[in-house]
Amino acid sequence: MFIEHPTFLLQRIYPKGIFRKDPSDHSVCLTFDDGPIPEVTPWLLDVLDRYGVKATFFVVGDNVRKHPEIFRMIVERGHVIGNHTFNHVRSLYMRTPDFIDNVKKCDGYFKSHLFRPPHGIMRRWVYRYMMCKYDIVFYDVVTRDYSSKQTGPQVVENVKRYTRNGSIIVFHDSLRSRENLQYALPKSIEWLREMGYGFKTL
C-alpha cells in the first residue's frame, strides 16, 4: 500500500506538492513517466486516441532530444507535457546545483510549469527551489507497471483498488513497463469508464 498509494506519507514531506485533484470531481488524471521512446510511446498514443483520453506526459529531456518526432506526436495530439529531468536522475544521489542544472537542461527542449521528480523524492533544498519555479506533481496511485514482480492483471487491480475521485495515476512509457502497460492500460481505461470516471489533464 505504501508504494501503490503513498499520498499521506509524501504529503508530510512535500506539503506543497500536487498529489490529487478535486476530491469532489469524479474524474482522474492519467500520467505517463520516462518517455518518449519509439518502442512504447506511439502505441500508447494510439490507445489514448482510441478511447478519446487526454493525458499528461512527464518526459525525460534526453529522450526528447533523441526522439523529437515522437515528442511532437504527444504535443500535436493534445496531451500535456511536464519536466522529468534531462537524464532521469535521482536528487538524493546528486549535489543540489547539479540536479537543478539537469532540470534546467530539460527545460531547454520545451517549456512547462509542471515538474515530477524521478522516483518521487528529492532533497529538501531541491524541493524548496522547485516549488518556486514549478507546480510539483506527485501521484495518488502508483500502478507499478514498471515492476517485474507485478503482472498485467495485478497492475489493473492496483488501479481498481486505489483509484478515487481526483486521483493522479502514474503509468510509464518505458521498455521496462511495456508488457504490463500493454495489458493494463486498455483494461484500466475501460474499468474507469465503467465506474463513471472522467479523464482530465494537469
mmCIF file of C-alpha atoms in Angstrom:
data_model
loop_
_atom_site.group_PDB
_atom_site.id
_atom_site.type_symbol
_atom_site.label_atom_id
_atom_site.label_comp_id
_atom_site.label_asym_id
_atom_site.label_seq_id
_atom_site.Cartn_x
_atom_site.Cartn_y
_atom_site.Cartn_z
ATOM 1 C CA MET A 1 0.000 0.000 0.000
ATOM 2 C CA PHE A 2 2.811 2.455 0.768
ATOM 3 C CA ILE A 3 4.125 2.019 -2.790
ATOM 4 C CA GLU A 4 0.813 1.996 -4.645
ATOM 5 C CA HIS A 5 -0.836 4.713 -2.560
ATOM 6 C CA PRO A 6 1.897 6.870 -0.996
ATOM 7 C CA THR A 7 -0.075 10.099 -0.718
ATOM 8 C CA PHE A 8 -0.232 10.511 3.055
ATOM 9 C CA LEU A 9 3.483 9.918 3.665
ATOM 10 C CA LEU A 10 4.682 12.081 0.781
ATOM 11 C CA GLN A 11 2.328 14.897 1.705
ATOM 12 C CA ARG A 12 4.044 15.145 5.059
ATOM 13 C CA ILE A 13 7.412 15.505 3.342
ATOM 14 C CA TYR A 14 6.303 17.734 0.448
ATOM 15 C CA PRO A 15 3.256 19.676 1.671
ATOM 16 C CA LYS A 16 3.064 21.922 -1.397
ATOM 17 C CA GLY A 17 3.195 19.069 -3.894
ATOM 18 C CA ILE A 18 0.180 18.110 -6.020
ATOM 19 C CA PHE A 19 -0.948 14.583 -5.194
ATOM 20 C CA ARG A 20 -4.611 14.600 -6.095
ATOM 21 C CA LYS A 21 -7.027 16.870 -7.890
ATOM 22 C CA ASP A 22 -10.505 17.876 -6.695
ATOM 23 C CA PRO A 23 -11.871 15.068 -4.459
ATOM 24 C CA SER A 24 -15.423 16.161 -5.265
ATOM 25 C CA ASP A 25 -14.845 15.654 -9.003
ATOM 26 C CA HIS A 26 -15.495 12.125 -10.287
ATOM 27 C CA SER A 27 -12.518 12.220 -12.633
ATOM 28 C CA VAL A 28 -8.878 11.133 -12.738
ATOM 29 C CA CYS A 29 -5.634 12.273 -14.357
ATOM 30 C CA LEU A 30 -3.626 9.668 -16.259
ATOM 31 C CA THR A 31 0.092 10.457 -16.287
ATOM 32 C CA PHE A 32 2.989 8.733 -18.038
ATOM 33 C CA ASP A 33 6.643 8.975 -16.994
ATOM 34 C CA ASP A 34 10.007 8.358 -18.649
ATOM 35 C CA GLY A 35 9.289 8.612 -22.393
ATOM 36 C CA PRO A 36 9.161 9.298 -25.184
ATOM 37 C CA ILE A 37 10.565 6.147 -26.763
ATOM 38 C CA PRO A 38 9.719 4.594 -30.156
ATOM 39 C CA GLU A 39 9.035 1.135 -28.738
ATOM 40 C CA VAL A 40 6.147 2.247 -26.494
ATOM 41 C CA THR A 41 5.003 5.856 -26.870
ATOM 42 C CA PRO A 42 3.406 5.677 -30.372
ATOM 43 C CA TRP A 43 1.385 2.625 -29.308
ATOM 44 C CA LEU A 44 0.368 4.421 -26.132
ATOM 45 C CA LEU A 45 -0.764 7.489 -28.059
ATOM 46 C CA ASP A 46 -2.882 5.315 -30.345
ATOM 47 C CA VAL A 47 -4.569 3.719 -27.323
ATOM 48 C CA LEU A 48 -5.355 7.112 -25.821
ATOM 49 C CA ASP A 49 -6.740 8.288 -29.176
ATOM 50 C CA ARG A 50 -8.907 5.189 -29.447
ATOM 51 C CA TYR A 51 -10.510 5.913 -26.091
ATOM 52 C CA GLY A 52 -10.589 9.688 -26.537
ATOM 53 C CA VAL A 53 -8.433 10.285 -23.461
ATOM 54 C CA LYS A 54 -6.006 13.163 -22.942
ATOM 55 C CA ALA A 55 -3.124 12.598 -20.527
ATOM 56 C CA THR A 56 -0.074 14.270 -19.027
ATOM 57 C CA PHE A 57 3.397 13.080 -20.039
ATOM 58 C CA PHE A 58 6.374 13.703 -17.762
ATOM 59 C CA VAL A 59 9.136 13.322 -20.313
ATOM 60 C CA VAL A 60 12.871 12.822 -19.972
ATOM 61 C CA GLY A 61 14.787 15.522 -21.815
ATOM 62 C CA ASP A 62 17.354 13.184 -23.337
ATOM 63 C CA ASN A 63 14.566 11.066 -24.809
ATOM 64 C CA VAL A 64 13.056 14.224 -26.292
ATOM 65 C CA ARG A 65 16.462 15.015 -27.790
ATOM 66 C CA LYS A 66 16.774 11.523 -29.293
ATOM 67 C CA HIS A 67 13.161 11.200 -30.462
ATOM 68 C CA PRO A 68 11.868 14.691 -31.330
ATOM 69 C CA GLU A 69 9.322 13.346 -33.793
ATOM 70 C CA ILE A 70 7.656 11.254 -31.086
ATOM 71 C CA PHE A 71 7.683 14.205 -28.711
ATOM 72 C CA ARG A 72 5.913 16.240 -31.385
ATOM 73 C CA MET A 73 3.298 13.488 -31.678
ATOM 74 C CA ILE A 74 2.497 13.863 -27.973
ATOM 75 C CA VAL A 75 2.069 17.608 -28.274
ATOM 76 C CA GLU A 76 0.174 17.536 -31.576
ATOM 77 C CA ARG A 77 -2.341 15.024 -30.206
ATOM 78 C CA GLY A 78 -3.279 17.437 -27.453
ATOM 79 C CA HIS A 79 -1.563 15.993 -24.402
ATOM 80 C CA VAL A 80 0.122 17.998 -21.651
ATOM 81 C CA ILE A 81 3.897 17.891 -21.095
ATOM 82 C CA GLY A 82 5.864 18.025 -17.846
ATOM 83 C CA ASN A 83 9.574 18.032 -16.939
ATOM 84 C CA HIS A 84 11.039 14.764 -15.567
ATOM 85 C CA THR A 85 14.707 15.916 -15.649
ATOM 86 C CA PHE A 86 17.083 15.515 -18.584
ATOM 87 C CA ASN A 87 18.630 12.174 -17.585
ATOM 88 C CA HIS A 88 16.058 10.716 -15.155
ATOM 89 C CA VAL A 89 18.423 11.460 -12.290
ATOM 90 C CA ARG A 90 17.780 10.999 -8.580
ATOM 91 C CA SER A 91 18.092 14.066 -6.409
ATOM 92 C CA LEU A 92 19.384 12.076 -3.428
ATOM 93 C CA TYR A 93 22.449 10.944 -5.372
ATOM 94 C CA MET A 94 23.470 14.342 -6.738
ATOM 95 C CA ARG A 95 24.632 17.706 -5.487
ATOM 96 C CA THR A 96 21.686 20.082 -5.387
ATOM 97 C CA PRO A 97 23.142 22.502 -8.013
ATOM 98 C CA ASP A 98 23.846 19.597 -10.381
ATOM 99 C CA PHE A 99 20.302 18.278 -10.066
ATOM 100 C CA ILE A 100 18.826 21.711 -10.707
ATOM 101 C CA ASP A 101 21.069 22.114 -13.755
ATOM 102 C CA ASN A 102 19.764 18.796 -15.076
ATOM 103 C CA VAL A 103 16.178 20.012 -14.724
ATOM 104 C CA LYS A 104 17.065 23.273 -16.470
ATOM 105 C CA LYS A 105 18.727 21.337 -19.299
ATOM 106 C CA CYS A 106 15.418 19.561 -19.870
ATOM 107 C CA ASP A 107 13.733 22.987 -19.966
ATOM 108 C CA GLY A 108 15.944 23.800 -22.926
ATOM 109 C CA TYR A 109 13.913 21.422 -25.106
ATOM 110 C CA PHE A 110 10.425 22.588 -24.101
ATOM 111 C CA LYS A 111 8.722 24.792 -21.549
ATOM 112 C CA SER A 112 6.369 23.518 -18.864
ATOM 113 C CA HIS A 113 5.239 24.670 -15.451
ATOM 114 C CA LEU A 114 4.932 21.031 -14.340
ATOM 115 C CA PHE A 115 7.715 19.012 -12.741
ATOM 116 C CA ARG A 116 7.763 15.475 -11.367
ATOM 117 C CA PRO A 117 10.902 14.215 -9.572
ATOM 118 C CA PRO A 118 12.125 10.791 -10.700
ATOM 119 C CA HIS A 119 11.241 8.140 -8.122
ATOM 120 C CA GLY A 120 9.038 10.686 -6.373
ATOM 121 C CA ILE A 121 11.650 12.030 -3.997
ATOM 122 C CA MET A 122 14.126 14.903 -3.803
ATOM 123 C CA ARG A 123 16.333 16.711 -1.369
ATOM 124 C CA ARG A 124 14.821 19.385 0.847
ATOM 125 C CA TRP A 125 16.720 22.219 -0.841
ATOM 126 C CA VAL A 126 15.769 20.953 -4.287
ATOM 127 C CA TYR A 127 12.127 20.886 -3.203
ATOM 128 C CA ARG A 128 12.318 24.463 -1.933
ATOM 129 C CA TYR A 129 13.837 25.650 -5.187
ATOM 130 C CA MET A 130 11.449 23.690 -7.408
ATOM 131 C CA MET A 131 8.283 24.832 -5.672
ATOM 132 C CA CYS A 132 9.209 28.417 -6.537
ATOM 133 C CA LYS A 133 9.611 27.568 -10.230
ATOM 134 C CA TYR A 134 7.150 24.745 -10.959
ATOM 135 C CA ASP A 135 3.980 23.007 -9.914
ATOM 136 C CA ILE A 136 5.463 19.835 -8.400
ATOM 137 C CA VAL A 137 3.284 16.871 -9.324
ATOM 138 C CA PHE A 138 3.454 13.591 -7.441
ATOM 139 C CA TYR A 139 0.691 10.961 -7.591
ATOM 140 C CA ASP A 140 -2.171 9.382 -5.743
ATOM 141 C CA VAL A 141 -1.894 5.945 -7.382
ATOM 142 C CA VAL A 142 1.303 4.176 -8.468
ATOM 143 C CA THR A 143 0.299 1.363 -10.827
ATOM 144 C CA ARG A 144 3.686 -0.391 -10.527
ATOM 145 C CA ASP A 145 3.609 -1.259 -14.218
ATOM 146 C CA TYR A 146 7.418 -0.995 -14.160
ATOM 147 C CA SER A 147 7.844 -3.888 -11.698
ATOM 148 C CA SER A 148 8.955 -7.344 -12.815
ATOM 149 C CA LYS A 149 7.195 -8.644 -9.684
ATOM 150 C CA GLN A 150 3.827 -7.434 -10.994
ATOM 151 C CA THR A 151 1.729 -8.940 -13.772
ATOM 152 C CA GLY A 152 -0.597 -7.042 -16.064
ATOM 153 C CA PRO A 153 -3.704 -8.164 -14.118
ATOM 154 C CA GLN A 154 -2.064 -7.085 -10.858
ATOM 155 C CA VAL A 155 -1.406 -3.633 -12.317
ATOM 156 C CA VAL A 156 -5.091 -3.363 -13.214
ATOM 157 C CA GLU A 157 -6.009 -4.421 -9.669
ATOM 158 C CA ASN A 158 -3.797 -1.645 -8.288
ATOM 159 C CA VAL A 159 -5.791 0.841 -10.339
ATOM 160 C CA LYS A 160 -9.100 -0.619 -9.178
ATOM 161 C CA ARG A 161 -8.111 -0.789 -5.534
ATOM 162 C CA TYR A 162 -6.636 2.665 -5.034
ATOM 163 C CA THR A 163 -8.319 4.983 -7.527
ATOM 164 C CA ARG A 164 -10.694 7.571 -6.088
ATOM 165 C CA ASN A 165 -12.083 10.965 -7.108
ATOM 166 C CA GLY A 166 -9.287 13.222 -8.316
ATOM 167 C CA SER A 167 -6.618 10.519 -8.392
ATOM 168 C CA ILE A 168 -3.421 11.269 -10.274
ATOM 169 C CA ILE A 169 -2.467 7.859 -11.657
ATOM 170 C CA VAL A 170 1.057 7.126 -12.864
ATOM 171 C CA PHE A 171 1.993 4.689 -15.625
ATOM 172 C CA HIS A 172 5.290 4.590 -17.541
ATOM 173 C CA ASP A 173 6.092 4.572 -21.256
ATOM 174 C CA SER A 174 9.353 2.686 -20.858
ATOM 175 C CA LEU A 175 10.793 -0.613 -22.026
ATOM 176 C CA ARG A 176 10.617 -1.991 -18.511
ATOM 177 C CA SER A 177 6.895 -1.338 -18.255
ATOM 178 C CA ARG A 178 5.931 -2.232 -21.837
ATOM 179 C CA GLU A 179 4.423 -5.676 -21.293
ATOM 180 C CA ASN A 180 2.421 -4.707 -18.223
ATOM 181 C CA LEU A 181 1.339 -1.425 -19.793
ATOM 182 C CA GLN A 182 0.075 -3.059 -22.973
ATOM 183 C CA TYR A 183 -2.144 -5.326 -20.928
ATOM 184 C CA ALA A 184 -3.173 -2.951 -18.173
ATOM 185 C CA LEU A 185 -3.756 0.406 -19.833
ATOM 186 C CA PRO A 186 -6.736 -0.501 -22.057
ATOM 187 C CA LYS A 187 -8.349 -2.548 -19.287
ATOM 188 C CA SER A 188 -7.784 0.227 -16.750
ATOM 189 C CA ILE A 189 -9.352 2.848 -19.022
ATOM 190 C CA GLU A 190 -12.322 0.588 -19.682
ATOM 191 C CA TRP A 191 -12.823 -0.054 -15.954
ATOM 192 C CA LEU A 192 -12.523 3.643 -15.128
ATOM 193 C CA ARG A 193 -15.153 4.388 -17.772
ATOM 194 C CA GLU A 194 -17.435 1.694 -16.368
ATOM 195 C CA MET A 195 -17.113 3.316 -12.936
ATOM 196 C CA GLY A 196 -18.135 6.648 -14.428
ATOM 197 C CA TYR A 197 -14.789 8.435 -14.113
ATOM 198 C CA GLY A 198 -13.922 11.259 -16.453
ATOM 199 C CA PHE A 199 -10.377 11.983 -17.623
ATOM 200 C CA LYS A 200 -8.550 15.291 -17.202
ATOM 201 C CA THR A 201 -5.047 16.629 -17.696
ATOM 202 C CA LEU A 202 -2.986 18.562 -15.189
#
